[in-house]
Short mmCIF file of C-alpha atoms in Angstrom, two decimals:
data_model
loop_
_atom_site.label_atom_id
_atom_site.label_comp_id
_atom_site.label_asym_id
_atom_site.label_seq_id
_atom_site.Cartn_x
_atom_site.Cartn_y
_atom_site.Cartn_z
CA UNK Z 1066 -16.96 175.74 148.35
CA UNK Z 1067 -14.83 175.31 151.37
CA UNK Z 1068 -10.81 174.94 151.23
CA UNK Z 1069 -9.20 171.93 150.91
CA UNK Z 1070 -8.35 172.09 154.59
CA UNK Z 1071 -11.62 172.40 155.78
CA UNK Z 1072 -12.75 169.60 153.46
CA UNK Z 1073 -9.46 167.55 155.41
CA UNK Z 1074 -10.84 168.59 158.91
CA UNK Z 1075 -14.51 167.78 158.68
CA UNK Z 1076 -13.47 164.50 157.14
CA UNK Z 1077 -13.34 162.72 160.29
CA UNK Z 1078 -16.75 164.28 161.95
CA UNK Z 1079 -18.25 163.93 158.86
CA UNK Z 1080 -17.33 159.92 158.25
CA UNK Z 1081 -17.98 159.43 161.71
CA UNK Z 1082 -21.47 160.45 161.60
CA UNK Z 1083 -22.62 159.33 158.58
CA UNK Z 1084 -21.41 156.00 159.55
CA UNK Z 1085 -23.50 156.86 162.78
CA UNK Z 1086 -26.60 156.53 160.46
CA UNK Z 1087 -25.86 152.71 160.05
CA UNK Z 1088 -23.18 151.00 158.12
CA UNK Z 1089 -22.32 151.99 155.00
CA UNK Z 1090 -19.55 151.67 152.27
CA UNK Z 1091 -16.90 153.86 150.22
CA UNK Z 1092 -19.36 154.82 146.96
CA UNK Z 1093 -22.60 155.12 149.42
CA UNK Z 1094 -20.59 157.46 151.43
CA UNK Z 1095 -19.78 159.52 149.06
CA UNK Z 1096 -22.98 159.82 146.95
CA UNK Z 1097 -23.92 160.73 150.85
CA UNK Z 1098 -21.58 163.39 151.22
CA UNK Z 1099 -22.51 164.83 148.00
CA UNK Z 1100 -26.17 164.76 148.72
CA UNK Z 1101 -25.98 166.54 152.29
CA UNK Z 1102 -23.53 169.30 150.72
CA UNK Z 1103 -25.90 170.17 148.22
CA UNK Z 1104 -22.78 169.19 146.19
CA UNK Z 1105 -20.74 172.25 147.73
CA UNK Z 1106 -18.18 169.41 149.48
CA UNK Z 1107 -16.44 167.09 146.84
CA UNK Z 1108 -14.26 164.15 148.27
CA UNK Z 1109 -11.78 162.66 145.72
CA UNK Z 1110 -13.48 158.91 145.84
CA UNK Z 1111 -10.54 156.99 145.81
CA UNK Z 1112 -9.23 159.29 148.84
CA UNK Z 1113 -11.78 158.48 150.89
CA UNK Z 1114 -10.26 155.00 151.61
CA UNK Z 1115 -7.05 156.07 153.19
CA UNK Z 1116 -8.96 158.07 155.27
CA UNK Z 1117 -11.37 155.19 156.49
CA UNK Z 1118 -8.45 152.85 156.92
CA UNK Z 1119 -7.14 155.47 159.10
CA UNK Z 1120 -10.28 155.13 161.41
CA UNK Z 1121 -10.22 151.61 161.49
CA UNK Z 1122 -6.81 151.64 162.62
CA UNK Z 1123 -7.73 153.80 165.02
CA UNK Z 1124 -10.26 151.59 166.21
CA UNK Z 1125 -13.22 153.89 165.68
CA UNK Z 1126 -14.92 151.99 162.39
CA UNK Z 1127 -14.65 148.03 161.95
CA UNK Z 1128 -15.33 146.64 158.26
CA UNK Z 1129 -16.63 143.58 156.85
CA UNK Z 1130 -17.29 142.22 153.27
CA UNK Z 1131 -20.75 141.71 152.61
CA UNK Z 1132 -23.32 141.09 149.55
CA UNK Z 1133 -24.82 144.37 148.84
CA UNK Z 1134 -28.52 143.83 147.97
CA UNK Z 1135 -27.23 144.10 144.23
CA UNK Z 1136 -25.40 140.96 144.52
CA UNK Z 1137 -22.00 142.57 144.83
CA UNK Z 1138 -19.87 142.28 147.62
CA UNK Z 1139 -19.17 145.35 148.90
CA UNK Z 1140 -16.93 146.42 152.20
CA UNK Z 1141 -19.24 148.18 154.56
CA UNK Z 1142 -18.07 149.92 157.59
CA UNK Z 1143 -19.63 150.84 160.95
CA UNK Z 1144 -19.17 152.71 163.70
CA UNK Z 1145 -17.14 150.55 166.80
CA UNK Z 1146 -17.89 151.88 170.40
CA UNK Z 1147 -14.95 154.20 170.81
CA UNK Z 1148 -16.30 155.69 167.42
CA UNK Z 1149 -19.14 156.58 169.16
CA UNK Z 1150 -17.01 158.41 172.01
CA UNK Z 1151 -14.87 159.67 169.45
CA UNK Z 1152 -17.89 161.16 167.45
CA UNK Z 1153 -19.02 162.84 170.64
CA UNK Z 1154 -16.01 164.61 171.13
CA UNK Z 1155 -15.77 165.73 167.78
CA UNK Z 1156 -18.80 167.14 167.80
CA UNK Z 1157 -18.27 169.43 171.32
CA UNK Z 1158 -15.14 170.69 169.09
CA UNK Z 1159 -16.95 171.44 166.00
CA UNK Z 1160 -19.96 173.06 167.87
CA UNK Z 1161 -17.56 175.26 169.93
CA UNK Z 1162 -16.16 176.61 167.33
CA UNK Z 1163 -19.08 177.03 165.50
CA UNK Z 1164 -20.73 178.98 168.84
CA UNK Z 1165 -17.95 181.17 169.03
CA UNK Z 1166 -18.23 181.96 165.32
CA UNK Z 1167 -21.99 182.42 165.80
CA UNK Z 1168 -21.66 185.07 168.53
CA UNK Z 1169 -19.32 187.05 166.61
CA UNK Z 1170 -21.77 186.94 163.31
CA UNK Z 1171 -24.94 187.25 165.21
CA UNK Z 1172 -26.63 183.81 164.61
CA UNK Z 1173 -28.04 181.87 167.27
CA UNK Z 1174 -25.57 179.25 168.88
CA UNK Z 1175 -26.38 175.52 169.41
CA UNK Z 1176 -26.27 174.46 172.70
CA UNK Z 1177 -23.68 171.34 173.41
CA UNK Q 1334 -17.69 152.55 107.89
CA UNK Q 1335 -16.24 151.98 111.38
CA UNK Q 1336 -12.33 152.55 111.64
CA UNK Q 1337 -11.87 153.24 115.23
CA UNK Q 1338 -10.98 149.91 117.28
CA UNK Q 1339 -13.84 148.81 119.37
CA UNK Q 1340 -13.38 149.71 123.00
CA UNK Q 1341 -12.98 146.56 125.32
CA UNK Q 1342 -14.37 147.06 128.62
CA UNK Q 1343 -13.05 144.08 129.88
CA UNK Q 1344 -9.45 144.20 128.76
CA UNK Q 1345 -9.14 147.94 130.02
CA UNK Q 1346 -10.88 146.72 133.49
CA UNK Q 1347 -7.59 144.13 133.08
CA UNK Q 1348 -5.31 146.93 132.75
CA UNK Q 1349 -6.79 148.82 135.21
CA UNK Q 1350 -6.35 145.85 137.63
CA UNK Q 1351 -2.47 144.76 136.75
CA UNK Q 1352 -1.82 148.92 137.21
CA UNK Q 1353 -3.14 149.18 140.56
CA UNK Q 1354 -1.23 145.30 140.96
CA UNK Q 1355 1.84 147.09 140.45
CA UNK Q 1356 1.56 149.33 143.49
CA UNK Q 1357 3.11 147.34 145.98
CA UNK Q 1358 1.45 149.79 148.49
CA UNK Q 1359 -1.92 148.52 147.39
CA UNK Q 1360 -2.98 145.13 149.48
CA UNK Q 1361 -4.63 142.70 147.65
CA UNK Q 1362 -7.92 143.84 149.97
CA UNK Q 1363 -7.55 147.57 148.94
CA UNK Q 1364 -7.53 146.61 145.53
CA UNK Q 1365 -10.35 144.87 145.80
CA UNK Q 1366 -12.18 147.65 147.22
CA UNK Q 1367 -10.89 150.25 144.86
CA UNK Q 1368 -12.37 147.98 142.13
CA UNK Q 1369 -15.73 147.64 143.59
CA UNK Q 1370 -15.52 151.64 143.96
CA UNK Q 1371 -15.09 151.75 140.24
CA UNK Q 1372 -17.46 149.21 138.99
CA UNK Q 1373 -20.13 151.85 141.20
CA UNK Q 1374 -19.28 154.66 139.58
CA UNK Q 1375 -19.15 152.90 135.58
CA UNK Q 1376 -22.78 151.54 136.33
CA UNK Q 1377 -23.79 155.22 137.81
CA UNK Q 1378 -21.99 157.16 134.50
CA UNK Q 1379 -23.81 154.60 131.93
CA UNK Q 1380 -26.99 154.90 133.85
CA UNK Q 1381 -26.39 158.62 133.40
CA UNK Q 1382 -26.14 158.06 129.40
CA UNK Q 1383 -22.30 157.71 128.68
CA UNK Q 1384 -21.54 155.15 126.84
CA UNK Q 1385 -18.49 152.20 127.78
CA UNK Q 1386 -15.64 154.27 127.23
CA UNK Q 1387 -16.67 157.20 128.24
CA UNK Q 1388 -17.41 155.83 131.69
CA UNK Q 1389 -14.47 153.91 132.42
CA UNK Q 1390 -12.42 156.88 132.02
CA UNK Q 1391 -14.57 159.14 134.06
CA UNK Q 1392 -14.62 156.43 136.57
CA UNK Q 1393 -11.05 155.43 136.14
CA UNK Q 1394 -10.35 159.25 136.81
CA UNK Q 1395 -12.26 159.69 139.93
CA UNK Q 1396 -11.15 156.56 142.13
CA UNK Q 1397 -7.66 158.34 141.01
CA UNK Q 1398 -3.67 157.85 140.14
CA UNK Q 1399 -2.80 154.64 141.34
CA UNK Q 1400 0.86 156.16 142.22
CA UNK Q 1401 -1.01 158.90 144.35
CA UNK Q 1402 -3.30 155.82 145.82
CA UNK Q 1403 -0.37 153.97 147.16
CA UNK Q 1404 1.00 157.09 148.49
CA UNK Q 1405 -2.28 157.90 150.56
CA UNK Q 1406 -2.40 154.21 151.96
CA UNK Q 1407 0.95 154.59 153.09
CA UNK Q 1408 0.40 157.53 155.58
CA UNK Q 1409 -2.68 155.82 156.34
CA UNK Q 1410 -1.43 152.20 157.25
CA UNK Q 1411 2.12 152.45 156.99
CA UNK Q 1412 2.42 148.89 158.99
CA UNK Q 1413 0.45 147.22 156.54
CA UNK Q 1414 2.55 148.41 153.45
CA UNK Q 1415 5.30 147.34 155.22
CA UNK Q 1416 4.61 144.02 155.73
CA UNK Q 1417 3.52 143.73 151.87
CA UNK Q 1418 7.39 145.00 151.31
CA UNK Q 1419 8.96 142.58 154.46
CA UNK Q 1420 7.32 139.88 152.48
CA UNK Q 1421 8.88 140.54 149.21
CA UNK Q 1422 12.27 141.19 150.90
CA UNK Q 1423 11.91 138.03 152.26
CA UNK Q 1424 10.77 136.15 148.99
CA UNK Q 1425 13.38 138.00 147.14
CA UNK Q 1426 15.94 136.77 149.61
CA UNK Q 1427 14.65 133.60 149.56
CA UNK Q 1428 14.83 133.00 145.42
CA UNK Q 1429 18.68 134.55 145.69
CA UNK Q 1430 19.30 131.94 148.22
CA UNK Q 1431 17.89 128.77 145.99
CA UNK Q 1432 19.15 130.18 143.04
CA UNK Q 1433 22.52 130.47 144.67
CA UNK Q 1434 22.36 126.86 146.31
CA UNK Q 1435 21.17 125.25 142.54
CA UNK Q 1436 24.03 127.28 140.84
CA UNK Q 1437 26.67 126.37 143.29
CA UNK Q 1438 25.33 122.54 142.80
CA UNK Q 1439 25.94 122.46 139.09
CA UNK Q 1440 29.37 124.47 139.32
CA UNK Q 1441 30.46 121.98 141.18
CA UNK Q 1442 29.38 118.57 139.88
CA UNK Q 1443 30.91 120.08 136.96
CA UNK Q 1444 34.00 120.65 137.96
CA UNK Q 1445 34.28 117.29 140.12
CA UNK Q 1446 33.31 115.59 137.26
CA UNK Q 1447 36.20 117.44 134.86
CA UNK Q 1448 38.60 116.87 138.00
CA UNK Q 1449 37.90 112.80 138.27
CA UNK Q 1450 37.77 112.82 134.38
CA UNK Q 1451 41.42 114.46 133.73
CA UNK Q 1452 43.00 112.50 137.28
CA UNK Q 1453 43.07 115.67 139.33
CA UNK Q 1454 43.15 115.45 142.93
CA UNK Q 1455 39.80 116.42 144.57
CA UNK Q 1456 39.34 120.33 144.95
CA UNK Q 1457 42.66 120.57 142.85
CA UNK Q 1458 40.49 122.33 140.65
CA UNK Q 1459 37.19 123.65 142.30
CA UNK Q 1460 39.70 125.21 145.15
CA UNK Q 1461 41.39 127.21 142.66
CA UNK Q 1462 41.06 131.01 142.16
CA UNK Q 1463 39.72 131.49 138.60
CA UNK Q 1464 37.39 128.28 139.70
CA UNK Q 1465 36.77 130.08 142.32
CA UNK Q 1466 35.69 133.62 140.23
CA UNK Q 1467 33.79 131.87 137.81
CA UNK Q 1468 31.11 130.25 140.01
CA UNK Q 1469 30.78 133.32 141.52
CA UNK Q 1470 30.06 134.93 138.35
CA UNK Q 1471 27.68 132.38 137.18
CA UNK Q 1472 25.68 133.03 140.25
CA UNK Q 1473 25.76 136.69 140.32
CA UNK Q 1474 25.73 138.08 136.89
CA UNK Q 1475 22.54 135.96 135.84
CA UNK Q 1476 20.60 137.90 138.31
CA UNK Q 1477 22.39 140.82 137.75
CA UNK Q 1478 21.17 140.90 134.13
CA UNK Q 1479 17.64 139.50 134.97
CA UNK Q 1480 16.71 142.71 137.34
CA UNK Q 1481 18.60 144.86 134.82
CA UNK Q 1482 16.79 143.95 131.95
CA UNK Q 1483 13.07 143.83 134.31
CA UNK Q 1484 14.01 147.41 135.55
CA UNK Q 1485 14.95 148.63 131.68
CA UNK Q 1486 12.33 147.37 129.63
CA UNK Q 1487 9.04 148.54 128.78
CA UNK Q 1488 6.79 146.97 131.13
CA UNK Q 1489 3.77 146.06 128.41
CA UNK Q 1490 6.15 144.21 126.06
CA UNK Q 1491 6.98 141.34 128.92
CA UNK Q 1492 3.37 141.28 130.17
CA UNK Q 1493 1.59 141.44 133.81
CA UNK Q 1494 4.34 139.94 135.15
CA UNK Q 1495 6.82 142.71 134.45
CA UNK Q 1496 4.42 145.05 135.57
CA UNK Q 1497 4.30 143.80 138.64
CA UNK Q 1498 7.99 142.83 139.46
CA UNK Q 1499 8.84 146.26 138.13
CA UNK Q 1500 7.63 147.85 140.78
CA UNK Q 1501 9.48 145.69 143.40
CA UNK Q 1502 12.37 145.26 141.85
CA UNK Q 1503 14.34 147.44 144.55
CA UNK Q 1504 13.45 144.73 147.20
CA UNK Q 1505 15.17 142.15 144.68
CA UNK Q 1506 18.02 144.37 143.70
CA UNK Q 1507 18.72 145.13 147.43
CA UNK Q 1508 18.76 141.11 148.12
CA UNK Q 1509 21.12 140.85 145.29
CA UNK Q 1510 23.76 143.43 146.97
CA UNK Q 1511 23.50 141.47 149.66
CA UNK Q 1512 23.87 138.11 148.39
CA UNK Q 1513 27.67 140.03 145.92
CA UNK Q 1514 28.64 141.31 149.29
CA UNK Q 1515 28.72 137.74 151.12
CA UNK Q 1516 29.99 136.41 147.82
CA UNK Q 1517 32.98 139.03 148.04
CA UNK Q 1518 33.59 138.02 151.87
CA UNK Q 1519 33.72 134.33 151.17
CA UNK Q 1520 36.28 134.94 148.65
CA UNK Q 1521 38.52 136.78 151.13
CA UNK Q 1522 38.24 134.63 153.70
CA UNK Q 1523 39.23 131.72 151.56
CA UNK Q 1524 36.63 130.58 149.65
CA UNK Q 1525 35.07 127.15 150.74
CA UNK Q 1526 31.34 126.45 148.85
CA UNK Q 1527 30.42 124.75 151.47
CA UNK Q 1528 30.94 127.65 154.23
CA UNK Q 1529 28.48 130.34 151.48
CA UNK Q 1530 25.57 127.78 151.75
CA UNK Q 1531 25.99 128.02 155.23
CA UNK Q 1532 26.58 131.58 155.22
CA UNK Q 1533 23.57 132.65 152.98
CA UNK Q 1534 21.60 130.05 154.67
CA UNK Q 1535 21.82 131.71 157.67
CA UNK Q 1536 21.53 135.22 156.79
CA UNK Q 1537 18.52 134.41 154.90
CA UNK Q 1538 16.83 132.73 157.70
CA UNK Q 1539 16.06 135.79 159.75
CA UNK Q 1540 14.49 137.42 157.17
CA UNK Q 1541 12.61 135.17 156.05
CA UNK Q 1542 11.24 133.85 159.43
CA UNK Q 1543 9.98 137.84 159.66
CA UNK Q 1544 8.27 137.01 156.13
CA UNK Q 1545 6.10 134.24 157.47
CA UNK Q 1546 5.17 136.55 160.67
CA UNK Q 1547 4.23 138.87 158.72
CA UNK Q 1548 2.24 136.66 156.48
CA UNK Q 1549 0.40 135.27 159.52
CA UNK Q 1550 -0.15 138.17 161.36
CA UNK Q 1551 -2.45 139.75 158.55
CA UNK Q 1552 -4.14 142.63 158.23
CA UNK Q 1553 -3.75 145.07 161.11
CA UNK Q 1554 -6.05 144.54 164.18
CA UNK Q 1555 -7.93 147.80 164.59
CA UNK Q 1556 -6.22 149.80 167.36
CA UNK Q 1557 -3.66 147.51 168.06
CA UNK Q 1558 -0.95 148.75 165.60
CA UNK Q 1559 2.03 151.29 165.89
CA UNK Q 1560 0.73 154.52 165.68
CA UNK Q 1561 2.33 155.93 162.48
CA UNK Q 1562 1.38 158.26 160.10
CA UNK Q 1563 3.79 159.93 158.33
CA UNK Q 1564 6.37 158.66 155.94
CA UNK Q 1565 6.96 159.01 152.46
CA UNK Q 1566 6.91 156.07 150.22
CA UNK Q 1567 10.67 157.29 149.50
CA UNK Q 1568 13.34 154.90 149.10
CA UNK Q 1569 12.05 151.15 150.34
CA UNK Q 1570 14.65 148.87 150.41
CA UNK Q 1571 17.94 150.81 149.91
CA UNK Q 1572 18.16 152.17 153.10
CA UNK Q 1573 18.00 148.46 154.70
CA UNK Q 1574 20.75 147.75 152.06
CA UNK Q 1575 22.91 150.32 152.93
CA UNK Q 1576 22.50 149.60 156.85
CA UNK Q 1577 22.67 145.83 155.68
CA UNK Q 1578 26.42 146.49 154.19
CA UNK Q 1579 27.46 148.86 156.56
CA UNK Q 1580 26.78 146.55 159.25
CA UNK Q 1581 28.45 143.97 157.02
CA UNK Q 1582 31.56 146.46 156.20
CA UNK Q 1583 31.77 147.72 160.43
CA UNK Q 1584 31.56 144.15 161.20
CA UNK Q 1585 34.35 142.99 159.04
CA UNK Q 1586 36.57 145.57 159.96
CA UNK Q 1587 35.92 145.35 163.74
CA UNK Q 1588 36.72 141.74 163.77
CA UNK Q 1589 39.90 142.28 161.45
CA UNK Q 1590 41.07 145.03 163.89
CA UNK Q 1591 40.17 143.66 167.13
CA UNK Q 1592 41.02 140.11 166.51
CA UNK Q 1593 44.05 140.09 163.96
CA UNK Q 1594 45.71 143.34 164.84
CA UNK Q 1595 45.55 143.69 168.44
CA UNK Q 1596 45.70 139.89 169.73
CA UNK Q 1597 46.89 138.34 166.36
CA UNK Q 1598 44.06 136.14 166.31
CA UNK Q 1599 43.31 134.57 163.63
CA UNK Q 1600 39.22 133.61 163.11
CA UNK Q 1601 38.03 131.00 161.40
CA UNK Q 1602 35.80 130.89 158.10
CA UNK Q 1603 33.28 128.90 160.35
CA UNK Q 1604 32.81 132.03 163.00
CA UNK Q 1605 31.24 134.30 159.66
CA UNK Q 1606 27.55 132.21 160.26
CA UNK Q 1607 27.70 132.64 163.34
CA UNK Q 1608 28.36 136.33 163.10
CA UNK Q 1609 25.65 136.53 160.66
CA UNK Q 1610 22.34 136.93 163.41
CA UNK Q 1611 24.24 139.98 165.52
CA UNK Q 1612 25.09 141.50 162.19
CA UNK Q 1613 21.49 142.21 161.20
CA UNK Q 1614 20.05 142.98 164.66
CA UNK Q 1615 19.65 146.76 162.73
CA UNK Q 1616 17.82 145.18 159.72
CA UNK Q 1617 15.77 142.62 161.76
CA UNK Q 1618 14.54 145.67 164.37
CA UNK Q 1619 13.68 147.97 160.85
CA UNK Q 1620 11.36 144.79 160.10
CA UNK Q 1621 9.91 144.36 163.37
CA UNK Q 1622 9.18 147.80 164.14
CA UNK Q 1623 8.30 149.10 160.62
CA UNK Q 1624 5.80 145.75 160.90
CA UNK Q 1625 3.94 146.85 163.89
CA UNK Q 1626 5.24 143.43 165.54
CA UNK Q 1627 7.78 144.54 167.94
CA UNK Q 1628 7.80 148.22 169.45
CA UNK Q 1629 11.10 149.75 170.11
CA UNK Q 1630 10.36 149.79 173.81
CA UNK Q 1631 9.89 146.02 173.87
CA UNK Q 1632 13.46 145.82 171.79
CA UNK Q 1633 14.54 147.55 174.82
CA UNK Q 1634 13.41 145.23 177.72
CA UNK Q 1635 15.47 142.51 176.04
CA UNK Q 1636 18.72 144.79 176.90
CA UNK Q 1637 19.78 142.40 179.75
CA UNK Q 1638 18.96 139.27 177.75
CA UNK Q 1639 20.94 140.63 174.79
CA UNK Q 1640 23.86 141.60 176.82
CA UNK Q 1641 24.19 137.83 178.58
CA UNK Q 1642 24.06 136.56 174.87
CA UNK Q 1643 26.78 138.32 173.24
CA UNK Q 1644 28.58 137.83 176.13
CA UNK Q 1645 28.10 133.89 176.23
CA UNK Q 1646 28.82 134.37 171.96
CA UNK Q 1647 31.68 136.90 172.89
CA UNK Q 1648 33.33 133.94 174.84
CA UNK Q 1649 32.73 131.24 171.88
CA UNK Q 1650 33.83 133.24 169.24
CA UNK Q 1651 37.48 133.75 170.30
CA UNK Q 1652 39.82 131.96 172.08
CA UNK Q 1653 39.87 131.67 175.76
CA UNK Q 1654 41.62 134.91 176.50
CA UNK Q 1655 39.18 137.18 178.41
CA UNK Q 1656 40.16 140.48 176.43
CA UNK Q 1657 39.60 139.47 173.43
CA UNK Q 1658 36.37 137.96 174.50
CA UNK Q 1659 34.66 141.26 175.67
CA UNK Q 1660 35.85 143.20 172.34
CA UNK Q 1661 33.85 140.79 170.33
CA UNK Q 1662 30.79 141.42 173.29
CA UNK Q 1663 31.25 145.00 172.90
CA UNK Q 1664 30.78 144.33 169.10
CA UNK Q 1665 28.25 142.65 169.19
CA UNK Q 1666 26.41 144.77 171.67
CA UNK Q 1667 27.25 147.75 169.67
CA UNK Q 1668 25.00 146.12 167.01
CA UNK Q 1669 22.23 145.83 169.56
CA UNK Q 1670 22.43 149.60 170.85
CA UNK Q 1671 22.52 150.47 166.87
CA UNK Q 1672 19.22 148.36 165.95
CA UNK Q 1673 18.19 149.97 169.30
CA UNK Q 1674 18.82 153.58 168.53
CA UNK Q 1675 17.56 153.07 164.58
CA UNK Q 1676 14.30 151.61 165.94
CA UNK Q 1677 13.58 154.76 168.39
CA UNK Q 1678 14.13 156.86 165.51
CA UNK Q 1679 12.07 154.53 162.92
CA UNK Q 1680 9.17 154.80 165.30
CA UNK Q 1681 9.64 158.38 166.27
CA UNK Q 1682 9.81 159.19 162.61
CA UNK Q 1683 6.06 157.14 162.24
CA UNK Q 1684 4.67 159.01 164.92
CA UNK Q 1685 4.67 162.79 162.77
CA UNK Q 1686 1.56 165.01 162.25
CA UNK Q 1687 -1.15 163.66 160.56
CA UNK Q 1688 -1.95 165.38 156.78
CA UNK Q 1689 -5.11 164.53 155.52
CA UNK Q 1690 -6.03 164.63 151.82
CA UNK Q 1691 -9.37 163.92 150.64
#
């Protein structure tokens, strides 16, 4: 299971692209979280909110209240356009890491 | 038989609710989300097989401490939670000041009313000292006692209410320094009831004009904000109360020295409310910046403007003797350049690292 601080670092990749999926809100992201992990990442749910507030101050998600299909209203957030740019540079940071880290253990990098 | 009280989903949803209420670093639109968070996870633990109890708890558990909630919101958004606490400053200052103005009405109808009934000359009575000392008890020790007994009481036994006012009780008891400290000036400076309504009604007006801006500006437009992330919930109003006296106390004794000693000037009860604006420059730029409203750079484009004011207010303050008109500039510029320098270091102290906790 990776450390807390990893967990803190991917947070922002990790929300960023799952919101780049389509809009989506707190509990869906979550459950979504879980499911890619295989269950090996584990946010604290009601932590999760700070953290998206964060990005919509930011400027990279925008929110809205909407009716879930359920009948609930739910607050779903989506990715705004510097989001996107944001995501993009998040990923050449994550994947150069990850190359260098590849090299040294012998697995084929990724290209950029 | 069944002994064990039925569990209420509803009236522990309630609790739940009037808990995360009592945060005053949870917005009414947090909360709400929080609460749509939890009514997810209950529906996925019963679909799961745990009964009503069981999954509140488990839920109730994973959205988390409402403490540690507030906390987290407040390194993420620290503008918005301070607007939520400008706006009960301002309320809080507000109630002092109508509960002051009602009080001082009654104190003295009664006492014009004794002084016509026994053939006293007018103000015979109301001018005089223990008159004096009582309506200023009547106004102050109410309160006093009110936010003691709110702070000291078990919140459940006096309801929601409680609960909630607990929690911001430091905004009220910092309004209610505020409002002993004027009360303690007016007596020096010879105590006229008129002069405090003025007094109070224009120290509150600052604040409370910051309320409404706050109130209208809403929720923070994404990117548009101060950038600040970290600050600890810490103290909330006490260190505007301190800086509030202080600037009350430096004020005071600046005038006394400046105008009494050096130029044996003597200054009037009337100049106080007009003293009253420069005086809170520091806590009006805390309000502005800690807001997101104002940035400290902007404070400090309106140097030159500033400087021609208190100059102008330097020269209508005293009498027409050019000395003493530029000490009471310098004063009140010195309150500027404070607000200025506390501002800078407000912001500065919102722009730290960022430590994320998921």
């Amino acid at each position: 299971m990776p450390s807390k601080d990893m967990v803190a670092a991917s947070s922002k990749p990790l929300l960023l692209s799952i919101l780049a999926e389509g809009e989506s809100y707190g509990y869906q992201i979550i459950q979504r979280v879980r499911e890619l992990s295989g269950g090996e990442i584990e946010w604290n749910d009601g932590m999760l909110y700070p953290v998206l507030h964060r990005l919509e101050r930011d400027g990279f998600v925008e929110s809205e209240w909407k009716e879930a299909e359920s009948g609930r209203q739910r607050k779903y957030y989506f990715l705004s356009a510097s989001g996107r740019e944001a995501l993009q540079a998040e990923r050449r940071q994550w994947l150069t890491v990850h190359n260098t880290l590849s090299k040294l253990w012998n697995i084929k990098p990724v290209s950029i | 038989m069944e002994y064990k009280a039925r569990f209420d989903l509803n009236a522990a949803m309630e609790n739940w609710r009037s808990e995360l209420a009592a945060e005053p670093n949870l917005t009414p639109e947090v909360r709400r989300e929080l609460e749509t968070h939890l009514s997810d996870l209950l529906a996925e633990f019963q679909r799961r097989g745990l009964n009503e109890e069981e999954s509140f708890w488990l839920a109730r558990r994973r959205v988390g401490h409402p403490q540690a909630l507030g906390q987290e919101f407040l390194q993420a958004n620290p503008t918005a939670v301070w607007r939520e606490r400008v706006r009960w400053m301002a309320i809080a200052v507000l109630f002092v000041f109508l509960w002051s103005l009602t009080t001082n009405l009654l104190t003295r109808s009664v006492l014009s009313a004794i002084e016509s009934r026994m053939g006293l000359q007018q103000r015979e009575l109301s001018g005089s000292m223990p008159a004096q000392l009582a309506s200023v008890l009547v106004r102050i020790v109410p309160l006093f006692a009110l936010a003691f007994v709110l702070l000291r009481t078990d919140a459940r036994s006096l309801g929601k209410l409680a609960l909630v006012f607990q929690k911001r009780s430091r905004f009220v008891m910092g309004a209610l320094g505020w409002l002993a400290i004027a009360e303690s000036f007016n007596m020096r400076s010879g105590y006229n009831m008129r002069f405090s309504d003025i007094t109070l009604g224009l120290a509150s007006w600052p604040l409370a004009l910051i309320g409404l801006i706050a109130w209208l500006m809403g929720p923070t437009p994404p990117g548009q904000s101060v950038r600040s992330e970290s600050e600890s919930a810490g103290p909330g109003l006490w260190p505007l109360a301190v800086i509030f006296v202080l600037a009350e106390f430096v004020g005071a004794i600046a005038l006394w020295m400046g105008g009494v000693i050096l130029f044996d000037i003597h200054y009037s009860a009337g100049l106080w409310p007009r003293m009253f604006f420069a005086l809170q420059m520091p806590i009006i730029a805390l309000a502005f910046v800690k807001t997101g409203a104002v940035t400290a750079e902007k404070f400090q484009r309106l140097r030159p403007l500033v400087l021609i004011w208190n100059l102008v207010l330097g020269a209508l303050l005293t009498t027409p003797e050019i000395v003493s008109q530029l000490i009471m500039a310098a004063i009140l510029q010195g309150f500027y350049e404070l607000a200025l320098l506390l501002a800078r270091h407000w912001q500065r102290q919102s722009n730290g690292p960022v430590n994320v906790k998921l």
